XYZ file of C-alpha atoms in Angstrom:
569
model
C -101.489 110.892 -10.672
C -98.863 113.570 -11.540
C -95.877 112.490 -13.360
C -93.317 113.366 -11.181
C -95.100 110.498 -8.402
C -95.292 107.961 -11.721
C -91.117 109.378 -12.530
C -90.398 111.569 -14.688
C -89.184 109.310 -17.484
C -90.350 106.718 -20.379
C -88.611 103.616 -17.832
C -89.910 105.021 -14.797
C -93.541 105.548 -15.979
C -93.423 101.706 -17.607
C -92.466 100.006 -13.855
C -95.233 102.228 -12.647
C -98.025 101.058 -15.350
C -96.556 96.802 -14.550
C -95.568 96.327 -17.811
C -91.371 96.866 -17.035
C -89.473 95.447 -14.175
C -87.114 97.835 -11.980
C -83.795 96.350 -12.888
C -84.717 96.555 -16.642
C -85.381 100.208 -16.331
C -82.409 100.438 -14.427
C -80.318 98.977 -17.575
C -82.246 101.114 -20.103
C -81.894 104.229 -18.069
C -77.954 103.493 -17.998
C -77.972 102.422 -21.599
C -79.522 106.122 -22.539
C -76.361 107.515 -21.177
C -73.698 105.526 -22.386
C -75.012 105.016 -26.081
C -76.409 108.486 -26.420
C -79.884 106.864 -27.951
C -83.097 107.365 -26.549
C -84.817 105.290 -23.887
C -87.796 104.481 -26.845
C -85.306 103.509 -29.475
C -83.456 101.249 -26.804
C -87.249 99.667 -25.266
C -88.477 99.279 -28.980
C -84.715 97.593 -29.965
C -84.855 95.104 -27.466
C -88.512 94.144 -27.421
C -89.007 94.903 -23.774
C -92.491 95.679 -23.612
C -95.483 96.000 -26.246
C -95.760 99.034 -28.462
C -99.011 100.314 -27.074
C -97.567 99.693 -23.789
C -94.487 102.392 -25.335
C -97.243 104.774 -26.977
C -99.401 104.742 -23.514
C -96.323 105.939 -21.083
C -95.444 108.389 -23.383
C -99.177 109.931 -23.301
C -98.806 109.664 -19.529
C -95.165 111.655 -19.844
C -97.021 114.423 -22.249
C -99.827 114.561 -19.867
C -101.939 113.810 -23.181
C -104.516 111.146 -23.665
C -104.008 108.083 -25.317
C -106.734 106.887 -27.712
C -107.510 103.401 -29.276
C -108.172 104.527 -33.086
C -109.836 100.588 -33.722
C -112.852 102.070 -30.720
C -112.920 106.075 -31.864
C -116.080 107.067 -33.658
C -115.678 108.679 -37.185
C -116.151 112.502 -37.027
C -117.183 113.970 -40.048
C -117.467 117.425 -39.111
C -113.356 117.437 -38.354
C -112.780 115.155 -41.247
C -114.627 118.081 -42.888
C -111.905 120.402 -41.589
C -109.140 118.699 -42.313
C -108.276 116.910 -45.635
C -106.820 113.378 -46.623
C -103.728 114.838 -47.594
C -102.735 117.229 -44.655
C -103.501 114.209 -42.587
C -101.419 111.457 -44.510
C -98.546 114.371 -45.234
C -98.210 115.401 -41.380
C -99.474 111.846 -39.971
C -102.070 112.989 -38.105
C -105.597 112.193 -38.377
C -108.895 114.125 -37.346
C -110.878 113.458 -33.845
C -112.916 115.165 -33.152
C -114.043 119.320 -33.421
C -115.132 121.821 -30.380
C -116.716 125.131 -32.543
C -117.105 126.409 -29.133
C -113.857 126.198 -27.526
C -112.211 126.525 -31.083
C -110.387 123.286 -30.525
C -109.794 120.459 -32.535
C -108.295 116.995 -31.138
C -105.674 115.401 -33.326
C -104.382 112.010 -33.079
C -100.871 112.287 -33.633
C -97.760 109.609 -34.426
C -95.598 111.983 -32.833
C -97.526 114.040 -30.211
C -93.980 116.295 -29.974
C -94.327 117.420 -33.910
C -94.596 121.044 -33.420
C -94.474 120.980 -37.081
C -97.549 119.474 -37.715
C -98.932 121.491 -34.940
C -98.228 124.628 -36.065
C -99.144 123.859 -40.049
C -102.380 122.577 -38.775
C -103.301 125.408 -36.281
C -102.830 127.650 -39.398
C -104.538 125.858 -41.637
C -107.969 125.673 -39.489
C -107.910 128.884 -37.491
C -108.510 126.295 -34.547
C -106.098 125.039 -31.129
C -104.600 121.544 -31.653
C -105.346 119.322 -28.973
C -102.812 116.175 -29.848
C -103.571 112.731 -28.783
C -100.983 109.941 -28.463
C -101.945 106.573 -30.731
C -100.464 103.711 -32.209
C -98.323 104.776 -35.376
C -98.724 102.003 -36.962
C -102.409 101.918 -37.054
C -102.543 105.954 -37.951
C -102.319 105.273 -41.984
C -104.585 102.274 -42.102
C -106.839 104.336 -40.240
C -106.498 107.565 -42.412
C -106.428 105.848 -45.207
C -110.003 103.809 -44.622
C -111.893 106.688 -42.463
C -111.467 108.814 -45.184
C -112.247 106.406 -47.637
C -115.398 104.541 -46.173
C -119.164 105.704 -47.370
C -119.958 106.312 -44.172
C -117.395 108.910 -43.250
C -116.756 110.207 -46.745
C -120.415 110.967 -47.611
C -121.396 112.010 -44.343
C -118.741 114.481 -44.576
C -119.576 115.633 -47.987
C -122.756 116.353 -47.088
C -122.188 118.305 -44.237
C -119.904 121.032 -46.571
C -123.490 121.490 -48.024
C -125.758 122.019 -44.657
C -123.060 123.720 -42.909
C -125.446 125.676 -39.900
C -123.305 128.808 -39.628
C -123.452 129.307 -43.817
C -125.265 133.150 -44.187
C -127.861 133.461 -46.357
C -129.843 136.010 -48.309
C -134.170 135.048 -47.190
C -134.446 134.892 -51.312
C -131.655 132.377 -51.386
C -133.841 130.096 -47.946
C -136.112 127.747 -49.916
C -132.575 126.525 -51.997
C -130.729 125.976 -49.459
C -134.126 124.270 -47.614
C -134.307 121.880 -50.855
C -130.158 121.259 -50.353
C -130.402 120.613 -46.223
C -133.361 118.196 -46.512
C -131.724 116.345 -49.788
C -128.339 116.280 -47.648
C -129.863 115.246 -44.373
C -131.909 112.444 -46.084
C -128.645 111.115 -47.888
C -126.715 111.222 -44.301
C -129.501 108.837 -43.254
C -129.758 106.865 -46.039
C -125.708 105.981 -45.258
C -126.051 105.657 -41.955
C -128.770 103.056 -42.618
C -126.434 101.562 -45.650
C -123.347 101.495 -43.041
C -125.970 99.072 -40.629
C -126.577 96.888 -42.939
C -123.077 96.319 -44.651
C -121.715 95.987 -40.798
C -124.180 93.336 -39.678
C -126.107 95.453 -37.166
C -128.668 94.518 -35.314
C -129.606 98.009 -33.845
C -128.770 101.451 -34.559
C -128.546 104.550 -31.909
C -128.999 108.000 -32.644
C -127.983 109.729 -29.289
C -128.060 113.666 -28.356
C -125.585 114.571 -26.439
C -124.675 118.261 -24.775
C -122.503 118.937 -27.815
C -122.717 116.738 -30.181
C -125.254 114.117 -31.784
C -123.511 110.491 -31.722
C -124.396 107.297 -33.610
C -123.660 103.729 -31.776
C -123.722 100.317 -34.349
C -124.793 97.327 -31.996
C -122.690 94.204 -33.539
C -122.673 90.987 -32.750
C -124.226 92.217 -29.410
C -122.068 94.825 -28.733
C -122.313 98.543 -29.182
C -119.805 100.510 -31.183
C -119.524 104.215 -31.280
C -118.563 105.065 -35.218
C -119.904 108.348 -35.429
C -120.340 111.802 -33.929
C -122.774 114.503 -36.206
C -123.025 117.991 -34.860
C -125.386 118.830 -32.536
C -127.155 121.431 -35.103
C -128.167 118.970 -37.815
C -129.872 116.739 -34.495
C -133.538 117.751 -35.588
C -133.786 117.745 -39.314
C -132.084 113.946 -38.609
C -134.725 113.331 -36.031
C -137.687 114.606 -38.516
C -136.045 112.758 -41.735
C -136.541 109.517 -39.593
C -140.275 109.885 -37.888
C -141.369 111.340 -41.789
C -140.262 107.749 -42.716
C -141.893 105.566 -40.248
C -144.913 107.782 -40.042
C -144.282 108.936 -37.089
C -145.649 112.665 -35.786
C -142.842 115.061 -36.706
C -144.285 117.767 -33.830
C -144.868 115.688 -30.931
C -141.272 115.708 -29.186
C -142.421 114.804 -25.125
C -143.594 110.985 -25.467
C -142.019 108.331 -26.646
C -143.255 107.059 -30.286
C -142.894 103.724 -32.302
C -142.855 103.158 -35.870
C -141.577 101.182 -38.650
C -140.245 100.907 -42.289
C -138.518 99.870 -44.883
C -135.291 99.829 -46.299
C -133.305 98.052 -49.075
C -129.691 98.208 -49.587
C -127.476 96.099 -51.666
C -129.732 93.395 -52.208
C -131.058 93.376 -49.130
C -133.944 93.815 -47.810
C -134.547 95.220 -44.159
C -137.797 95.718 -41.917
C -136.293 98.622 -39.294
C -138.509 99.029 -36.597
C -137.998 102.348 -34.973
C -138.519 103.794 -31.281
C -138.002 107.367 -30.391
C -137.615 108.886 -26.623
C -137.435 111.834 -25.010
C -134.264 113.310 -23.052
C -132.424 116.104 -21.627
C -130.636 116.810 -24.795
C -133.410 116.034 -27.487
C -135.122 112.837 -28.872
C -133.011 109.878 -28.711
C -133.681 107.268 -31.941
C -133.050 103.392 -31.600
C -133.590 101.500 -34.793
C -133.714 97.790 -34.711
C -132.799 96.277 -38.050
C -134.764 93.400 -38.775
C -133.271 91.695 -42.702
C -136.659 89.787 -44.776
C -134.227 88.009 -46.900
C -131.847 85.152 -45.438
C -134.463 82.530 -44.115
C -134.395 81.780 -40.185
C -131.712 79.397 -39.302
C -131.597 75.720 -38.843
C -130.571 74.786 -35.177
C -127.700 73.577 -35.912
C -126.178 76.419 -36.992
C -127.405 78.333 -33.800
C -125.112 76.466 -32.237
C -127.337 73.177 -31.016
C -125.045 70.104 -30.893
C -125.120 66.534 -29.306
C -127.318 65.414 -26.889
C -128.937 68.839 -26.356
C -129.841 68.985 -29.951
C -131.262 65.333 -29.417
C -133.117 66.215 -26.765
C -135.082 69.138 -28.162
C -135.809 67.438 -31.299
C -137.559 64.279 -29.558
C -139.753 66.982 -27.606
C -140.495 68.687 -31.073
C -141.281 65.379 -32.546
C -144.310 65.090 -29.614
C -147.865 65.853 -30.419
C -148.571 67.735 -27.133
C -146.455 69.686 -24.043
C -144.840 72.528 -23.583
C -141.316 73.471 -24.461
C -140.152 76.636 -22.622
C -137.136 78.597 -24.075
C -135.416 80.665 -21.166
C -132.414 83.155 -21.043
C -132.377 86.855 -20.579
C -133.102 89.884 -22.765
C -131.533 89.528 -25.853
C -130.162 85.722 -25.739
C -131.664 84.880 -28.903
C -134.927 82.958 -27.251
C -137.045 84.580 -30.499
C -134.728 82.958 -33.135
C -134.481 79.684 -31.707
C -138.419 79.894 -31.481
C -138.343 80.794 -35.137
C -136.686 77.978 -35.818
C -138.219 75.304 -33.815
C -141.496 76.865 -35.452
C -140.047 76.649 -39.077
C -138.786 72.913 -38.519
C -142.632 71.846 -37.732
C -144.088 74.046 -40.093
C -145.887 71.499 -43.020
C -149.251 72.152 -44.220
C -150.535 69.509 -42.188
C -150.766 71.509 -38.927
C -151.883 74.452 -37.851
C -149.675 76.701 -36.061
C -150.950 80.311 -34.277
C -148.409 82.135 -33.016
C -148.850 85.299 -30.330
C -146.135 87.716 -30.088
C -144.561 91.372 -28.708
C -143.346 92.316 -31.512
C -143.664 89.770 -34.588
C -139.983 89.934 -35.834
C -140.393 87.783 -38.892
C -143.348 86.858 -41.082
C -143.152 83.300 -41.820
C -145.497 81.950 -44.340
C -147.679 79.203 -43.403
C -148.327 80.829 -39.985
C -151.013 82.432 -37.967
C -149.179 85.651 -36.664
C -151.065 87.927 -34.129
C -149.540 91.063 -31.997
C -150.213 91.367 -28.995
C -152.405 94.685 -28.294
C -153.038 95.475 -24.781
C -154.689 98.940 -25.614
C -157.403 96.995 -27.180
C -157.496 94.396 -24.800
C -155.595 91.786 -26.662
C -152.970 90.153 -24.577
C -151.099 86.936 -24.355
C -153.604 85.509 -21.773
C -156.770 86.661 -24.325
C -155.324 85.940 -27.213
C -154.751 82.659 -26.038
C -157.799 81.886 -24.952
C -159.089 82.605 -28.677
C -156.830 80.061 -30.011
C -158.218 77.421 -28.749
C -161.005 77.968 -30.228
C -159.261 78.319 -33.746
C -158.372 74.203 -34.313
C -154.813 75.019 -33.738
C -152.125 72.157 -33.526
C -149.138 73.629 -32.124
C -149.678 77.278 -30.355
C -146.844 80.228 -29.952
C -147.095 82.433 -26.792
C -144.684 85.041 -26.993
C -143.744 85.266 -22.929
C -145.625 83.530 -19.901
C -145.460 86.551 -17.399
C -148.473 85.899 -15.235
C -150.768 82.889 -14.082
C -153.377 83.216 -16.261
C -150.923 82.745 -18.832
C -149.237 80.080 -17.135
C -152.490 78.113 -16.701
C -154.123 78.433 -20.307
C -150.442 77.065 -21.437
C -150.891 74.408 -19.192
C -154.538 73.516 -20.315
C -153.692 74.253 -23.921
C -151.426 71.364 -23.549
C -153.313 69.133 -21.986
C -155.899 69.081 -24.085
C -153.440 67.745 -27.192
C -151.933 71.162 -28.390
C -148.069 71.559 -28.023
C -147.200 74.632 -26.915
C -143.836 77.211 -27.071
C -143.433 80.212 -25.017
C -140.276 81.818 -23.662
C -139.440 82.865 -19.679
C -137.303 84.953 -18.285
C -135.156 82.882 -15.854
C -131.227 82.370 -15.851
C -131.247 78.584 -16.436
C -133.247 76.133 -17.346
C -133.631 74.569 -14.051
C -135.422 77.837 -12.475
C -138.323 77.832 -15.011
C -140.315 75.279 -12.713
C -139.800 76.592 -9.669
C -140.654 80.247 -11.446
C -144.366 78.964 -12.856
C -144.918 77.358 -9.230
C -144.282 80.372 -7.845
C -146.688 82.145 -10.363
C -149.505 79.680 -9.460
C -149.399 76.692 -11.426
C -150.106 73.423 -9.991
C -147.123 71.183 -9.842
C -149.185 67.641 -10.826
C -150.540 69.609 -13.595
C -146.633 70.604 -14.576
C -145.308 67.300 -14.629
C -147.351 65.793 -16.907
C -147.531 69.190 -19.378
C -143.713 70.199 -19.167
C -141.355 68.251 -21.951
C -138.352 70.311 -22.482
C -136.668 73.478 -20.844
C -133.796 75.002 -23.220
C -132.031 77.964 -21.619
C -129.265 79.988 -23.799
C -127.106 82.877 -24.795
C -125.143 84.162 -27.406
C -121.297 84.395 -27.152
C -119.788 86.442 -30.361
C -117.309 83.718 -32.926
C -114.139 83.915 -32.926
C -113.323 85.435 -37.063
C -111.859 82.737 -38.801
C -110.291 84.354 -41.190
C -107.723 86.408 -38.543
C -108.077 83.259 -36.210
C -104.530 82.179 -34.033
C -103.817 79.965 -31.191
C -102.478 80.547 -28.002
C -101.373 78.250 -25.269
C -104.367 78.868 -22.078
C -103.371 80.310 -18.951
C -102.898 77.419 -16.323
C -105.447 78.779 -13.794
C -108.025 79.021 -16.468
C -107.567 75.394 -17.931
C -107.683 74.267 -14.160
C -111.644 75.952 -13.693
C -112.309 74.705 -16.929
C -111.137 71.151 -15.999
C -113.532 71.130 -13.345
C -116.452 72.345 -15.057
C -116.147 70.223 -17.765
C -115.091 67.240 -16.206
C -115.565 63.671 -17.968
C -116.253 66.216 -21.257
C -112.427 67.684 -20.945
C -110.257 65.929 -23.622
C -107.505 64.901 -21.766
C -105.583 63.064 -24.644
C -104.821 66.118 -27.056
C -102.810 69.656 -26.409
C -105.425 71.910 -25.683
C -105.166 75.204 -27.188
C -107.927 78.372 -27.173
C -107.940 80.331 -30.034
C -108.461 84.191 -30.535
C -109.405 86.825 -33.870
C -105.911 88.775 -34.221
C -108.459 91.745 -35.629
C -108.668 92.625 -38.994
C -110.597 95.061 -41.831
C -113.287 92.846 -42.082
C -114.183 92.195 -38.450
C -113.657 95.930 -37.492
C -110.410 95.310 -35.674
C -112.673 93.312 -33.321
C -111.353 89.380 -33.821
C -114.804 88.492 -33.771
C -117.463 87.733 -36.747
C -121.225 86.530 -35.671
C -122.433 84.853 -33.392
C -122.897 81.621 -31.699
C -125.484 80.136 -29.023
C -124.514 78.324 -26.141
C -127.301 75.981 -24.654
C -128.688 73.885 -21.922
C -131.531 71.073 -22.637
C -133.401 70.003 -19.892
C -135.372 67.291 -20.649
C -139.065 66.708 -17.947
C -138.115 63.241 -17.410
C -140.517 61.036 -14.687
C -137.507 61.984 -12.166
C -137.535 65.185 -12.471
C -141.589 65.137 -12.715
C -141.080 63.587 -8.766
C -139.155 66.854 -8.327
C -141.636 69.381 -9.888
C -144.382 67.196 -7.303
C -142.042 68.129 -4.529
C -141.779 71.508 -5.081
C -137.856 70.731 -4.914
C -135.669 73.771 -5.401
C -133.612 74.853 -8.753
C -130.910 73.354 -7.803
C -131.925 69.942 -6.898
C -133.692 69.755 -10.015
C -129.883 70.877 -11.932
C -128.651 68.403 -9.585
C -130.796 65.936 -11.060
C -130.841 66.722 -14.425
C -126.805 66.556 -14.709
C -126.748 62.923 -13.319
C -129.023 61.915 -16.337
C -126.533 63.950 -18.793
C -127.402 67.469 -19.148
C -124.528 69.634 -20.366
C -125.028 73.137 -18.465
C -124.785 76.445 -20.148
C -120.945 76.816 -19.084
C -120.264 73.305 -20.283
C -121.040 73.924 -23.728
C -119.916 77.005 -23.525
C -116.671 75.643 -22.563
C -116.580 72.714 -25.338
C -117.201 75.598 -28.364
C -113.982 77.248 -26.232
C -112.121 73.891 -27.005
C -113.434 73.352 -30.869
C -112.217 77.058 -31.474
C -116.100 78.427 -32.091
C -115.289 81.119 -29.527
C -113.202 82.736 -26.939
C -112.937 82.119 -23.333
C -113.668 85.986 -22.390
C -116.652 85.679 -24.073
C -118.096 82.933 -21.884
C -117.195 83.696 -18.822
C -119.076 87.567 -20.028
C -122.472 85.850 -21.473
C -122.275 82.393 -19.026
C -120.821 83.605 -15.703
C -123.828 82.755 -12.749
């Protein structure tokens, strides 16, 4: 949309964006004449709208982009260009670099400094691209980005393995011995960021231009750095040489592992490489050794769920199926059902794609399908191996499904996980894979379904007053659970250093225990669909996934966005 349809002025472009009513601009526009100020000065003076609101309509009046510094990626190859102290003398910080179009993107306070501009331009050899941002955040963000291992090293080190540097063929094996020493300490601090940021995965992406690096946290991926596209490769290599990977084969995908210790800590990364258009692409998932696997209370088990699962723990024989998507924490909660029955009095086999964490006292076997191990084989050797209580990773066919069944039947009680939205659609999904519903009944003890919703940082924590509409749809959810005789209030992360700017700081789970009582045993006989069996279940006390979602809303665990993203049907 051209700014002449939006208007042509600061007022005119705010009524367009929603954020400014007509009759205020009309006073503001008027104002600007009469007092001689500017329509900023007079929106900022009088607290009419928001200051990103301000900063946004004047990127849209530029024709510039605006860009959120908390969500832009680090890029050491401009910070490389341009110093600390041009950028905290001009206020302007560093974007990102084009070598090809001889462009470099600058976020600017004021966009208009021609100043800055022109000092800059001069200074590089390169054409300024500016970028509207918030002000405000500009020197917190200079000040850190320049500051932080990640950026500052990375940036070091790429002064030394600068591609385009000419050398004599005497001078090649030196500056070979500098590029690998360089390259190995770039990954070495990537690796160091992931584990001081609390990542669970780490993506190395090629891209047409540039290679970028993506931190997943707390289940969501962050882009904090862009490395240029030349030093792609030798990153690549440094990698596969340290999960023993082959450094020459480049067209199939390849899996590996290592390890890697960083303050303290020590971290299992297991690594999978995969061919695209612009090179290899490198995930990394980071897997820590020390910290113990937690208790279920802290994963976020409370009540009568908790209850629930415990009493079906407490039971020699049965099956308890975990259930949730990709990524819900199903492997953790198994970890930690499996660690609460761990004594040396049993005997526990577990069979799993991948093993995550080695937990002493236990039988661990991976799953091999090359050689002909797989969950249905391998658990058909357990039974032979006096086990008490057995581990299968995933049921995903019958076979599967029946040696569970017969496994715990014959006194063995049995975990496994399924892929199924709720708790109430694991029957009818192992009836539809075959097994025999009055064999079900009398196997099946507990269903738990879950997902993870990111906490709410209590140390930048606040409280709002809810939105009407939402309380209303969370009224009737929760029903009899709603506390109707206090002033609710939800409660949100302002954002600070610590959390990334994000409000949020780990992770809860949100749950739903189904226990296989003789009711819903009647319904399992019946072949009775999902939702009679939810149906069911609720009359005898079952809190759904949204319900307890909604009730860690109310005790402040979380936020209400980030239920309705992990718990919306």
């Amino acid at each position: 949309m051209s700014n002449t349809a939006q208007g042509t002025n600061l007022a005119d472009i705010l009524v367009s964006m929603g954020v400014l009513d007509k009759t205020r601009a009309e006073q503001v526009k008027l104002a600007e004449v009469q007092y001689g100020t500017t329509q900023e000065e007079i929106l900022r003076k009088q607290n009419l709208v928001n200051s990103v609101d301000i900063v946004k309509a004047k990127a849209t009046l530029y024709n510039i982009p605006f860009v959120d510094l908390a969500t832009s990626p680090a890029s050491p190859e401009a910070m490389s260009i341009l110093s600390q102290e041009v950028s905290l003398k001009f206020n302007v910080f560093p974007l990102s670099v084009d070598k090809v179009g001889r462009t470099i993107t600058l976020a600017m306070a004021d966009p208009m400094d021609l100043t800055a501009i022109e000092f800059v331009e001069r200074k590089t050899g390169l054409r300024v691209k500016p970028a509207a941002v918030e002000p405000d955040k500009l020197n917190d963000i200079i000040s850190t980005r320049y500051a932080t291992s990640l950026s500052q090293e990375v940036t070091e080190a790429l002064k030394e393995v600068a591609p385009e540097k000419k050398v004599s063929p005497l001078q090649n094996l030196k500056v070979g011995f500098i590029r690998e020493e360089k390259i190995s300490e770039i990954v070495n601090h990537i690796l160091e960021f992931a584990v001081k940021s609390r990542s669970s995965d780490i993506h190395i992406e090629p891209e047409e231009r540039a290679t970028r690096v993506r931190y997943r946290i707390d289940g969501i991926l962050y882009e904090k750095l862009t490395i240029p596209k030349e030093l792609h490769d030798s990153l690549v290599s440094r990698i596969k040489i340290l999960s023993g990977l082959k450094i020459d084969e480049k067209r199939i995908p390849q899996d590996g592992r290592f390890n890697f210790k960083a303050n303290d800590t020590d971290t299992d990364l297991r690594v999978s490489t995969l061919p695209t258009t612009w090179g290899e692409k490198i995930v990394m998932r980071l897997l820590k050794k020390t910290g113990g696997v937690p208790e279920l209370q802290t994963l976020g088990l409370r009540g009568k769920a908790l209850a629930n699962l415990q009493e079906a723990i407490l039971r020699p024989h049965g099956i308890i199926i975990i259930c949730g998507p990709t990524g819900s924490g199903k492997t953790t909660t198994l970890y930690s059902i499996i660690s609460k029955v761990n004594t040396p009095k049993v005997n526990i086999v577990t069979l799993e794609d991948p093993i995550e964490y080695k937990i002493a006292g236990v039988n661990q076997v991976q799953i091999n399908p090359q050689v002909g191990l797989t969950f249905a084989s391998g658990l058909r050797a357990f039974l032979r191996q006096d086990p008490n209580i057995i581990l299968v990773g995933e049921i995903r066919d019958q076979e599967t499904a029946d040696l569970a069944i017969q496994a715990s039947l014959t006194g063995h009680l049995v975990f496994s996980t399924l892929h199924t939205n709720n708790s109430s659609g694991a029957l009818p999904r192992l009836l539809d894979m075959g097994a025999e519903p009055y064999l079900l009944t009398s196997s099946m003890t507990a269903i738990v379904a879950q997902r993870v919703a990111r906490k709410v940082h209590d140390a930048c924590k606040e409280s709002f007053a809810p939105d009407p509409k939402v309380l209303e749809e969370m009224k009737a959810v929760l029903g009899s659970y709603f506390p109707s005789d206090k002033e609710v209030k939800f409660y949100r992360g302002k954002g600070c250093q610590e959390c990334g700017m994000t409000g949020y700081y780990g992770r809860v789970g949100i749950f739903e225990v189904l226990p296989v009582t003789d009711s819903i045993g009647k319904l399992i006989l019946e072949r009775a669909p999902a939702s009679a069996i939810e149906k069911k279940a609720r009359e005898e006390g079952m809190i759904t996934l949204k319900q307890d979602g909604f009730l860690k809303v109310l005790a402040g665990e979380t936020s209400i966005e980030e239920i309705l993203r992990v718990a919306q049907e």
